Coordinates of C-alpha atoms in Angstrom, one line a residue:
Chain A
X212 CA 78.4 237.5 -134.5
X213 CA 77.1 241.1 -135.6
X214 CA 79.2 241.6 -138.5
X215 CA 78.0 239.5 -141.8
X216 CA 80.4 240.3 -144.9
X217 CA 78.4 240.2 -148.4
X218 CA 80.5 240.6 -151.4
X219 CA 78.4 243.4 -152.3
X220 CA 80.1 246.6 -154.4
X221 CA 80.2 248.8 -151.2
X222 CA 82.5 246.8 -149.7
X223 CA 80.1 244.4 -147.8
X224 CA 77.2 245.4 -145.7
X225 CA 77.6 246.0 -141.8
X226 CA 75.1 245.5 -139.6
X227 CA 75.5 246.3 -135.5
X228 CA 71.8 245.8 -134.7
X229 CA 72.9 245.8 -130.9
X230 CA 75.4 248.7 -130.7
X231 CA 72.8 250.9 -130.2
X232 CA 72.0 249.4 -126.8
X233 CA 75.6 249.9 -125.5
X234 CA 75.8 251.4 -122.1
X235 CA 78.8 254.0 -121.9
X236 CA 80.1 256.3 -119.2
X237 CA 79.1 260.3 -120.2
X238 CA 82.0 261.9 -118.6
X239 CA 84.4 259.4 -120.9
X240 CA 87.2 257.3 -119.0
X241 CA 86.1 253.1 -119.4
X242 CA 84.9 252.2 -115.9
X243 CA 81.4 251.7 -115.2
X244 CA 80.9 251.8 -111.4
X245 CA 77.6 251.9 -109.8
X246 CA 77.3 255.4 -109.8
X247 CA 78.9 256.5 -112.6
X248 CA 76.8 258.7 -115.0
X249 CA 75.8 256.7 -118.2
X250 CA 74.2 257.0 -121.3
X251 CA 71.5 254.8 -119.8
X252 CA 71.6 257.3 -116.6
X253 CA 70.9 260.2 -118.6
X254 CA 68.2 259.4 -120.4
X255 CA 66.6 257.5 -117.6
X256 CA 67.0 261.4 -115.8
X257 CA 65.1 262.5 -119.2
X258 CA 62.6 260.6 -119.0
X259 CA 61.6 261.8 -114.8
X260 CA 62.5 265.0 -116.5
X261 CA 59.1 264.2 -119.2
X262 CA 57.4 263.0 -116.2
X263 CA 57.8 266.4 -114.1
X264 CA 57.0 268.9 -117.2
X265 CA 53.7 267.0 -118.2
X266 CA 52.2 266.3 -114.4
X267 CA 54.0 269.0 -112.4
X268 CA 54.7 272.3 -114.9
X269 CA 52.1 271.2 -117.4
X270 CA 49.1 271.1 -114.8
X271 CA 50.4 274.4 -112.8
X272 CA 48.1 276.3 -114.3
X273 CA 45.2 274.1 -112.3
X274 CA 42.8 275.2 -114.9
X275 CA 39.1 274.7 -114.9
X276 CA 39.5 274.3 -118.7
X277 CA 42.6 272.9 -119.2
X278 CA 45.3 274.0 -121.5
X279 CA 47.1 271.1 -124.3
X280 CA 49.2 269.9 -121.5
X281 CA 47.0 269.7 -118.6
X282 CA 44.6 267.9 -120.7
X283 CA 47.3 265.1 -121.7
X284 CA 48.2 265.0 -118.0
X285 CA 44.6 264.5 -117.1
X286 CA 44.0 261.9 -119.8
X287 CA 47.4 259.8 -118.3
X288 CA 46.1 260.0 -114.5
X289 CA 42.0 259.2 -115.4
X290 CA 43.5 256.4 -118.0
X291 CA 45.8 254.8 -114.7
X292 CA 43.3 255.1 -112.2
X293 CA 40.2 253.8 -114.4
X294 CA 42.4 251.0 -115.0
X295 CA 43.6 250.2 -111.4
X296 CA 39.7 250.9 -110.0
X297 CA 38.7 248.0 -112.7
X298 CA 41.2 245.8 -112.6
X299 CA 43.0 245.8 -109.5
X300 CA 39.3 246.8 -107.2
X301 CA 38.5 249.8 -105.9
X302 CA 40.9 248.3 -102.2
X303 CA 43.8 248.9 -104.4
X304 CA 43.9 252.4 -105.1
X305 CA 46.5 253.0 -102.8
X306 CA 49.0 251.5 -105.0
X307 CA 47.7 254.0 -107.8
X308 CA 51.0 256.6 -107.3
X309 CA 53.2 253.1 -107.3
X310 CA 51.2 251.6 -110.9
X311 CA 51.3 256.0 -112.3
X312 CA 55.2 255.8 -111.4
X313 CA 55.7 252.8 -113.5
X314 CA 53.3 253.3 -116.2
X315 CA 54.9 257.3 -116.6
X316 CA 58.5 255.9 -116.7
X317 CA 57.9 252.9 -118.9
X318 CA 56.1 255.1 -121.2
X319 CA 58.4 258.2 -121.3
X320 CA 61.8 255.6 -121.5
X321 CA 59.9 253.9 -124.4
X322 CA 59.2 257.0 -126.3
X323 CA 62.4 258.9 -125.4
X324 CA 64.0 255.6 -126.9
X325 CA 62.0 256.5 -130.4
X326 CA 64.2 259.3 -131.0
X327 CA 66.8 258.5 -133.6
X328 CA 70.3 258.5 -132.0
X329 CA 68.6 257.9 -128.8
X330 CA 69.3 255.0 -125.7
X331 CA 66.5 253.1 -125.3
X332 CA 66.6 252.4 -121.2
X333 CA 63.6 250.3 -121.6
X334 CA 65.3 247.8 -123.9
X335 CA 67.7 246.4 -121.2
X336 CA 67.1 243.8 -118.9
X337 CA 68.8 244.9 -116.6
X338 CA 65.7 247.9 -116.1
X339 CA 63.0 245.8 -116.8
X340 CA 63.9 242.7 -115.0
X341 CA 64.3 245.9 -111.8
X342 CA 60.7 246.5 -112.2
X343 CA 59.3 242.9 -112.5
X344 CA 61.0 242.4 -109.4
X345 CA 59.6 245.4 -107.8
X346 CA 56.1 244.5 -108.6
X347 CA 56.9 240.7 -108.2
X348 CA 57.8 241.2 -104.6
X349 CA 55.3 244.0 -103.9
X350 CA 52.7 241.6 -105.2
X351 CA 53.7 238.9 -102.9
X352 CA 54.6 240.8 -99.5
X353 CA 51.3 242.6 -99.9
X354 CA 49.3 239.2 -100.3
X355 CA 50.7 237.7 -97.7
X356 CA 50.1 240.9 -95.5
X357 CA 46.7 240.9 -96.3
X358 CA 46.0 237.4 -96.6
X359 CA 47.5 236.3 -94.4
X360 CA 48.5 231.7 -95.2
X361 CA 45.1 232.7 -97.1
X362 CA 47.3 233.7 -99.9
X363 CA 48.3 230.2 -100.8
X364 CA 44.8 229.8 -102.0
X365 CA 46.4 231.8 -105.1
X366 CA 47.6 228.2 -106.1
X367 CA 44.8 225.9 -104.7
X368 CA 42.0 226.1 -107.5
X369 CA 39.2 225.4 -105.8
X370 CA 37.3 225.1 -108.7
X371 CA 39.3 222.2 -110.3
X372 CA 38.7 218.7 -109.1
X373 CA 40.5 217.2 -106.0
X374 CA 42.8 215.1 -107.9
X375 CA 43.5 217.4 -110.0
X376 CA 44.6 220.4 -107.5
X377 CA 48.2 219.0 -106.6
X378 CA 49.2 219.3 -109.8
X379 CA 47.6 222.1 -110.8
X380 CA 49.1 223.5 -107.5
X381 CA 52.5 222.8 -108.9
X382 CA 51.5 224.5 -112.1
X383 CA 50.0 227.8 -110.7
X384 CA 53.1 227.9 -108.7
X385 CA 55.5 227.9 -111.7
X386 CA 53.4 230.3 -113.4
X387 CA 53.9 232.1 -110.5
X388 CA 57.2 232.3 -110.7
X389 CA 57.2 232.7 -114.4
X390 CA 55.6 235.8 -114.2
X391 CA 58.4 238.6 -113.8
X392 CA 60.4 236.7 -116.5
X393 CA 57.6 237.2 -118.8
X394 CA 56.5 240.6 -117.8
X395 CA 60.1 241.6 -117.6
X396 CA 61.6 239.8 -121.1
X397 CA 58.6 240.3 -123.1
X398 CA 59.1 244.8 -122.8
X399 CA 62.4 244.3 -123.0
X400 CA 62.3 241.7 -126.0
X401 CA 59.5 243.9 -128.1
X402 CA 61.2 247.2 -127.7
X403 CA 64.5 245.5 -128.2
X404 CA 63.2 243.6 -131.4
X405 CA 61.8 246.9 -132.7
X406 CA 65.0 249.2 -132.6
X407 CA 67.1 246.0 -133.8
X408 CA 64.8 245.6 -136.8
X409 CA 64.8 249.2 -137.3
X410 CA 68.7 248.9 -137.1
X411 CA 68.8 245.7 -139.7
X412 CA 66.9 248.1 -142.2
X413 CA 69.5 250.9 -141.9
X414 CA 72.1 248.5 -142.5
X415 CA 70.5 247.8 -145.8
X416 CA 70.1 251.4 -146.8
X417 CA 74.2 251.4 -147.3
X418 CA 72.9 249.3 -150.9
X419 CA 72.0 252.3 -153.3
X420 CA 69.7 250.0 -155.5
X421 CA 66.9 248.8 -152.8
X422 CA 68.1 252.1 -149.9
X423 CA 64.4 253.3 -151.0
X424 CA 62.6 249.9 -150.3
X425 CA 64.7 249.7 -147.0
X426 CA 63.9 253.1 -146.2
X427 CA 60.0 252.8 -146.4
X428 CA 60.4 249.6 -144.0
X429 CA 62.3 252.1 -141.7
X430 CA 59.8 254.5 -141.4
X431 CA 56.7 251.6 -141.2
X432 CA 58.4 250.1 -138.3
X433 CA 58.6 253.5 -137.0
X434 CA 55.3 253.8 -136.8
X435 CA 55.0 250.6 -135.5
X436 CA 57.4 250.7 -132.8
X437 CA 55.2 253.9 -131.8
X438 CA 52.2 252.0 -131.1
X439 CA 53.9 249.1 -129.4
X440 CA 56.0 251.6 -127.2
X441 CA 52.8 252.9 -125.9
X442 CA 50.6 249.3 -126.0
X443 CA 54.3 247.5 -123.8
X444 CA 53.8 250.3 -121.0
X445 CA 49.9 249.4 -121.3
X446 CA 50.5 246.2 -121.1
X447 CA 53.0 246.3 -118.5
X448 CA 50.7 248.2 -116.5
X449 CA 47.6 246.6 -117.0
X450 CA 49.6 243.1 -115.9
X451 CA 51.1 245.2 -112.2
X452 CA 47.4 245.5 -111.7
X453 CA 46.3 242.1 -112.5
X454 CA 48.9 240.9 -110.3
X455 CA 48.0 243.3 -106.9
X456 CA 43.9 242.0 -107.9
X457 CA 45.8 238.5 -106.9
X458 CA 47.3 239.5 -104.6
X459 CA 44.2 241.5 -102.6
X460 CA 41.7 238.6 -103.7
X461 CA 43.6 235.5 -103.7
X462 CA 40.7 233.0 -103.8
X463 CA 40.1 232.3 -107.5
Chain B
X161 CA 81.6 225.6 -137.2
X162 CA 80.2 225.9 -134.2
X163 CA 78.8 229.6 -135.1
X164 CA 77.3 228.7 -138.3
X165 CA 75.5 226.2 -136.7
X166 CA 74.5 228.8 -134.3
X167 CA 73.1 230.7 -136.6
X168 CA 71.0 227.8 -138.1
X169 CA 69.9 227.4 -134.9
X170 CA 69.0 231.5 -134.9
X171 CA 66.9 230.8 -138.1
X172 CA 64.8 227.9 -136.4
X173 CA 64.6 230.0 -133.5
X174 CA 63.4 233.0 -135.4
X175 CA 60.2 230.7 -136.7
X176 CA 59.0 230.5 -133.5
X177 CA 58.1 234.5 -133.7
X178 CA 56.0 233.9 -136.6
X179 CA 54.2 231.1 -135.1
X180 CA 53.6 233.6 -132.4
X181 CA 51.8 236.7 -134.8
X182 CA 49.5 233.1 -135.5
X183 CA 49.0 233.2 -132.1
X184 CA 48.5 236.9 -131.5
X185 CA 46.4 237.2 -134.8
X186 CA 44.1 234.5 -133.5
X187 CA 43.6 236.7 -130.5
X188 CA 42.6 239.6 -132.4
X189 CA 40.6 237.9 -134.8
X190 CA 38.3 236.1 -132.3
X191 CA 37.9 239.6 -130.2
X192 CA 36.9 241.2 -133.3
X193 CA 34.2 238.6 -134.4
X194 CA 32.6 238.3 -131.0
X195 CA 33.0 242.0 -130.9
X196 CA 30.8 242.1 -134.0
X197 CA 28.5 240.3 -132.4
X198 CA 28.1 242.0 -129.5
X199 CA 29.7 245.5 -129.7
X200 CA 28.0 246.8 -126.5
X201 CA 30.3 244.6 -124.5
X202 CA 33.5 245.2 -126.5
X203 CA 34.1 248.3 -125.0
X204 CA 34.9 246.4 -121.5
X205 CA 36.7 243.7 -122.9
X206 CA 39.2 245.7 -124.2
X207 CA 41.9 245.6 -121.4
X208 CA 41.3 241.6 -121.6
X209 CA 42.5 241.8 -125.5
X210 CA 45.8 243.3 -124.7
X211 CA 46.2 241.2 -121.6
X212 CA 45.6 237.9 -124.4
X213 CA 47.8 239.6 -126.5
X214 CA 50.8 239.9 -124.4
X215 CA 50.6 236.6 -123.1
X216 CA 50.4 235.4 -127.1
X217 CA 53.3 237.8 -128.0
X218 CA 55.6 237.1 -124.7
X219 CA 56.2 233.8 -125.5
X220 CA 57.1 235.1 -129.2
X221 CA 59.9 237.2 -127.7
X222 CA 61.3 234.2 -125.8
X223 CA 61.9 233.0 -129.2
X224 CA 63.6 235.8 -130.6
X225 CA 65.2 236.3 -127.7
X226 CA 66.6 232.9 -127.8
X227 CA 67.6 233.6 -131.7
X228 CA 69.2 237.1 -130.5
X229 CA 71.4 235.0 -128.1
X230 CA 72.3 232.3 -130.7
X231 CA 73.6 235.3 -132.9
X232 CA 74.9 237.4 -130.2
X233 CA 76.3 235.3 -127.0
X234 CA 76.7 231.8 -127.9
Chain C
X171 CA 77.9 235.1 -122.9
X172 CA 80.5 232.5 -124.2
X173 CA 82.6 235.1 -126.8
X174 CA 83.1 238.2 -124.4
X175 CA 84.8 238.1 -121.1
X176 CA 84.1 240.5 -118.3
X177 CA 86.8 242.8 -120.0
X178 CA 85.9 243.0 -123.2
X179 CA 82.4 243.8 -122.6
X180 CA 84.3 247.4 -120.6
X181 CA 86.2 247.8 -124.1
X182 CA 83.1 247.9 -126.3
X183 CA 81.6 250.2 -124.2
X184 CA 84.3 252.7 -124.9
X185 CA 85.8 252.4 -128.0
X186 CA 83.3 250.8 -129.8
X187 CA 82.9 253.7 -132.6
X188 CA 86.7 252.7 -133.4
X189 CA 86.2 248.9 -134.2
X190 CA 84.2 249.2 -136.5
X191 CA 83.8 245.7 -138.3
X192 CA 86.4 243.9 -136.4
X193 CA 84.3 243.1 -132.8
X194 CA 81.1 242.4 -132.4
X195 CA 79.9 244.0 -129.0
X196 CA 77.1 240.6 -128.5
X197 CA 74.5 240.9 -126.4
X198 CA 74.9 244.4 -124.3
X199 CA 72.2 243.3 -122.7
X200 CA 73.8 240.4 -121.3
X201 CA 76.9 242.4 -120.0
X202 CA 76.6 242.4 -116.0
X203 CA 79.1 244.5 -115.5
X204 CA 76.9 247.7 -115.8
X205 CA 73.6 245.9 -114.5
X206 CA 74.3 247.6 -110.8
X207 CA 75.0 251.0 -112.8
X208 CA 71.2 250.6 -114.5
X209 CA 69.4 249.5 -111.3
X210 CA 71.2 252.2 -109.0
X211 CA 69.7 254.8 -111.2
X212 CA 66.6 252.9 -112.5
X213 CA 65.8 253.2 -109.1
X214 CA 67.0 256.8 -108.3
X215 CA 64.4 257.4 -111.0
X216 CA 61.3 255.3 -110.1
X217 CA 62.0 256.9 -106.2
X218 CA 62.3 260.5 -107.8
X219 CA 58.6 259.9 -110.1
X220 CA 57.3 257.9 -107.3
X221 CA 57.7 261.4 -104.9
X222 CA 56.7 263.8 -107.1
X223 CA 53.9 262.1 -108.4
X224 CA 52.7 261.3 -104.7
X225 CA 53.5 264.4 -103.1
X226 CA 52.9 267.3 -106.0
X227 CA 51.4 265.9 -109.3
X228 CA 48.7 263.5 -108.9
X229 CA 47.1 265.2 -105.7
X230 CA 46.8 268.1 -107.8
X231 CA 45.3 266.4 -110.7
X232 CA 42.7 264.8 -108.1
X233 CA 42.0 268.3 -106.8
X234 CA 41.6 269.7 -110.1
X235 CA 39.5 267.1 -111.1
X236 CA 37.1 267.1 -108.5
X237 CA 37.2 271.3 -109.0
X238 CA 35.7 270.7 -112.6
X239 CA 33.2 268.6 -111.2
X240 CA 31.6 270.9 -108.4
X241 CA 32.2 273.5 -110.8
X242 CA 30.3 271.3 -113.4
X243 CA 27.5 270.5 -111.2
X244 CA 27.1 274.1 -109.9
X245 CA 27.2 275.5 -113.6
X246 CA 24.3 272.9 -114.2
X247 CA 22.5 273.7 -111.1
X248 CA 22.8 277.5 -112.3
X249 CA 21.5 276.5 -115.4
X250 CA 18.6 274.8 -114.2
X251 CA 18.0 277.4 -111.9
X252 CA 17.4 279.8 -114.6
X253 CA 15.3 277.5 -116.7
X254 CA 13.3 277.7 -114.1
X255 CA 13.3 281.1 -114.0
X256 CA 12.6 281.6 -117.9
X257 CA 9.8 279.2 -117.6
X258 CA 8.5 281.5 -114.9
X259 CA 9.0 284.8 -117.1
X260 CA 7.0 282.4 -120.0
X261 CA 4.4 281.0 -117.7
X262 CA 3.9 285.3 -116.4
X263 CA 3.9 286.3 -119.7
X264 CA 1.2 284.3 -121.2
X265 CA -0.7 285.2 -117.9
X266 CA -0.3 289.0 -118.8
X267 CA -1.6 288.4 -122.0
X268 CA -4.3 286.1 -120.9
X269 CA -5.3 288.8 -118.9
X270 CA -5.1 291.4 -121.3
X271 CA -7.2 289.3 -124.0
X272 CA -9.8 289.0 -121.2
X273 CA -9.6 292.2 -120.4
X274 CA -10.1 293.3 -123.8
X275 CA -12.6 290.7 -123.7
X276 CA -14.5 292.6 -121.1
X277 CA -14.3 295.5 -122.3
X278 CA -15.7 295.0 -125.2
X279 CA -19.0 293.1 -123.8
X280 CA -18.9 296.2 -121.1
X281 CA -19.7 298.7 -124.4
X282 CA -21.5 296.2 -126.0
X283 CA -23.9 296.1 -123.1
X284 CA -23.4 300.1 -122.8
X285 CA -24.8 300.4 -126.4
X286 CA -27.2 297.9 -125.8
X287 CA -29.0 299.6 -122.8
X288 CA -28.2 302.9 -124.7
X289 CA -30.5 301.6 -127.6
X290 CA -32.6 300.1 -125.1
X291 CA -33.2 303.1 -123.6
X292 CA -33.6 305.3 -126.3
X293 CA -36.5 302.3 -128.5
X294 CA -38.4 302.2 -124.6
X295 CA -38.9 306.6 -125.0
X296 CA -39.5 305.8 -128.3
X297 CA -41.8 303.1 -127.7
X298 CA -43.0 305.2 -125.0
X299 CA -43.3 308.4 -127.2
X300 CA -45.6 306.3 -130.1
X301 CA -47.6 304.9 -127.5
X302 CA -48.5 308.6 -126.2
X303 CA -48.9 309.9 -129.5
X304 CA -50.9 306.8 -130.1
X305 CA -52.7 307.0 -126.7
X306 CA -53.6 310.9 -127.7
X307 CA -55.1 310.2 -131.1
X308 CA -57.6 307.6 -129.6
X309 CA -58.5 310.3 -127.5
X310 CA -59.1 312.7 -130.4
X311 CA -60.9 310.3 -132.2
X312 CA -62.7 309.1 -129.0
X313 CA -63.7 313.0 -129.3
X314 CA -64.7 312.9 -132.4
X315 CA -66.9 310.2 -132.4
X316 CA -68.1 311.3 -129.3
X317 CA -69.1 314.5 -130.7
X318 CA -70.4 312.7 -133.4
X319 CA -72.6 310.8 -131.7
X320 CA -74.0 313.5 -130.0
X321 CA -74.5 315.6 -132.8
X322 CA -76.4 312.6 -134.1
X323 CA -78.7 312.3 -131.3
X324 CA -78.9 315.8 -131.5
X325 CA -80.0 315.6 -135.0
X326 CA -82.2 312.5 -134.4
X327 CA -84.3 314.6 -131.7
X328 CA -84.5 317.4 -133.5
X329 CA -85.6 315.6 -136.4
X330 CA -88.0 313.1 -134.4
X331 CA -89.6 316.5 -132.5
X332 CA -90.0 318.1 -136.3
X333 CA -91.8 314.8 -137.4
X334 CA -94.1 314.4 -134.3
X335 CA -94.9 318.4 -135.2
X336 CA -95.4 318.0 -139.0
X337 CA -97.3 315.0 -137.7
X338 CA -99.6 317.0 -136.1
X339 CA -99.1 316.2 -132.1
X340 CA -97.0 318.1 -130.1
X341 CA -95.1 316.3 -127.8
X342 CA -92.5 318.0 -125.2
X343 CA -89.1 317.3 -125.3
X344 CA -88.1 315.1 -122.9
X345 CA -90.5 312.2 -124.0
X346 CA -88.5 312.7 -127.4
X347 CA -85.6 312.8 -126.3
X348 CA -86.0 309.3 -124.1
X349 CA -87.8 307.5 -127.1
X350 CA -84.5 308.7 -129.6
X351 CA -81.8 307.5 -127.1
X352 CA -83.8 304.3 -125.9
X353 CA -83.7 303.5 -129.8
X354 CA -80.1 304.3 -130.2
X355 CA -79.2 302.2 -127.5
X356 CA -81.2 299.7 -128.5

């Protein structure tokens, strides 16, 4: 349970490190149907909103010397499609708007979720297990599409030897399966971690005698949440596009 | 009873993140010393670091995920 | 998931400020109950940045992008262009001065050679002149010692015909005269 009672002379420290990720209904009322505006809606919303003022307003200008804002736009879109032209082969660059969709959101939800009092969309599994999904099943329809049965060779390493293969076939096709748990639990764990930590910490600020010591922690793990909000949608990313490279070249 | 032993089982759980910053340290450690030795190819090898890193760090969070829900759900 | 029904994870959600110590909310995470909620707008939100960023934002980056470029390149060609053009203007220049030197060059051997036949000139008349006067004073002398010499033959007659007299012969002229100048060529 949340709630651990110390017999300290405040009355006993409370920590909720998990309230924060509570999903509640804007307009009030206490049922959550599908459609129903939510805390988790809106700042989903805010985040497309981020999107469209840095790659739609910031770049109207279309300057040949770009102002703050067209620059950052134009660092995001060279930064994506460098890394899908590397990693995922020049044949992939169609799913460059699909990878720049998810990289902008994951980004945007993840920083948005920095903001103190904030919800953190990024942190639920709910969202992140969504987009696993997304580029679990992209990654497979397209390999079979454009494979063809040649996609199976995904879990046939050729390169092993013969006796060997069955069972690494079994492997590889776990691993396989593994992969949107992983990609999906390990954004969701690390952003959730950080904001629970971050939470922990604030709990032990309600002590006057070490609030100081807990503070400084807050503000470190700030900073470190900051990197890994920005190194999760990197990563994320960087693993969409090492997934369509497997799934446009299946033959190890 | 059965929640304080949950949360033992938390704690136990919980060691398996620090095993994981071995993990992910060793990762960073052996990129920087063969980055050292050849820093011309580091540049390129970059996007491979994170990529080891994640994979280090996932199975971290399973572990601390699996102490959140000894604390949390069980 | 074993602590919270289905209910209770509704109750949390809205009156959670309220309990404060009492109930721990668990995992939100882990409720289900609002899963369809977060994936019906998750994906009203990926569909929204999908079609902006494929229909307005990123073929506008790309466009942008490859403007810099040409305009890159054709700033560079410019600029070669007119390093070319400066290396002309050089390369002209240090012909014009070139010429000039060499035409100063010229110019200068031109009155040098000017002077030259000047002086030339003016040492042949003067040559000339000393070798006239010099020419005319071998003629006087010439003269003189022309004169001379006939004044001596002269002379020698006269005197031979006054010794033949005081001799006491007479002899005429003319076999005097031939006897002094056969001697005096002698």
């Amino acid at each position: 349970m949340a709630t651990e009672t110390h017999g300290a002379e405040e009355g006993g420290l409370v920590f909720h490190p998990m309230d924060q990720f509570i999903v509640k209904p804007l307009m009030g009322g206490d049922k959550i149907a599908f459609y129903t505006p939510t805390n988790a809606a809106l700042w989903m919303a805010l985040a497309v909103l981020c999107v469209v003022l840095l790659l739609v307003l910031g770049t109207r200008g279309r300057a040949i010397i770009p102002s703050r804002v067209q620059s950052i736009a134009e660092l995001a879109y060279g930064f994506i499609y460098k890394m899908v032209e590397d990693v995922a082969g020049k044949d992939a660059m169609g799913f460059f708007p699909y990878v720049m969709t998810l990289f902008m959101f994951i980004v945007f939800a993840n920083f948005l979720g920095l903001i103190p009092m904030s919800f953190t969309a990024t942190a639920h599994f709910a969202v992140t297990v969504m987009l696993a999904l997304l580029v679990f099943v992209t990654v497979t329809v397209v390999g079979f599409v454009k494979n063809g049965a040649k996609f199976l060779e995904l879990f046939w390493v050729k390169s092993a030897p013969l006796a060997l293969r069955p069972i690494l076939a079994v492997i590889e096709l776990i691993s396989y399966f593994v992969r949107p748990v992983s990609h999906s639990i390990r954004l969701a764990g690390n952003v959730m971690a950080g904001h629970a930590v971050i939470k922990v910490f604030a709990g032990f600020a309600a002590v006057s005698l070490i609030s100081p010591v807990s503070i400084l922690a807050i503000t470190a793990m700030y900073g470190l949440e900051v990197l890994v909000a920005f190194i999760q949608a990197y990563v994320f990313t960087i693993l969409t596009c090492v997934y369509l490279k497997d799934a446009l070249h299946p033959s190890h | 009873m059965e929640g304080e032993l949950a949360h033992i089982g938390a704690g136990i759980a919980g060691l398996g993140t620090g095993i994981a910053a071995l993990g992910v340290g060793n990762v960073a450690a052996n990129f920087l010393s063969g980055a050292l030795r050849n820093p011309s190819a580091a540049g390129e090898q970059t996007a491979t670091l994170f990529i080891g890193i994640a994979f280090a760090e996932a199975l971290g969070i399973f572990s601390f995920l699996v102490a959140l829900l000894l604390m949390f759900a069980v | 998931m074993a602590t919270e029904t289905h209910g209770d994870g509704l109750a949390d959600a809205t009156g959670v400020a309220e309990h404060a110590a009492g109930s721990a909310p668990g995992m939100p995470q882990l409720d289900f109950s609002h899963w369809g909620n977060q994936i019906f707008w998750l994906l009203i939100a990926l569909v929204a940045i999908y079609l902006i960023l494929s229909r307005i934002a990123l073929p506008r980056i790309a466009s942008v992008l490859s403007e810099r470029q040409g305009t890159i390149t054709n700033d560079l060609a410019a600029a070669e262009e007119l390093k070319l053009k400066a290396e002309e203007a050089e390369a002209a220049y240090n012909q014009a001065l070139a010429d000039a030197r060499t035409e100063a060059q010229k110019i200068i051997a031109d009155t040098k050679a000017e002077i030259q036949a000047d002086l030339d000139a003016a040492t042949a008349k003067a040559d000339a002149e000393i070798a006239a006067r010099a020419a005319e004073s071998e003629k006087a002398i010439a003269e003189i010692r022309d004169n001379a010499l006939q004044s001596v033959t002269e002379v020698a007659k006269d005197t031979a015909a006054e010794i033949v007299s005081a001799l006491g012969q007479s002899a005429d002229a003319k076999t005097i005269a031939d006897a002094v100048s056969a001697r005096m060529k002698g």
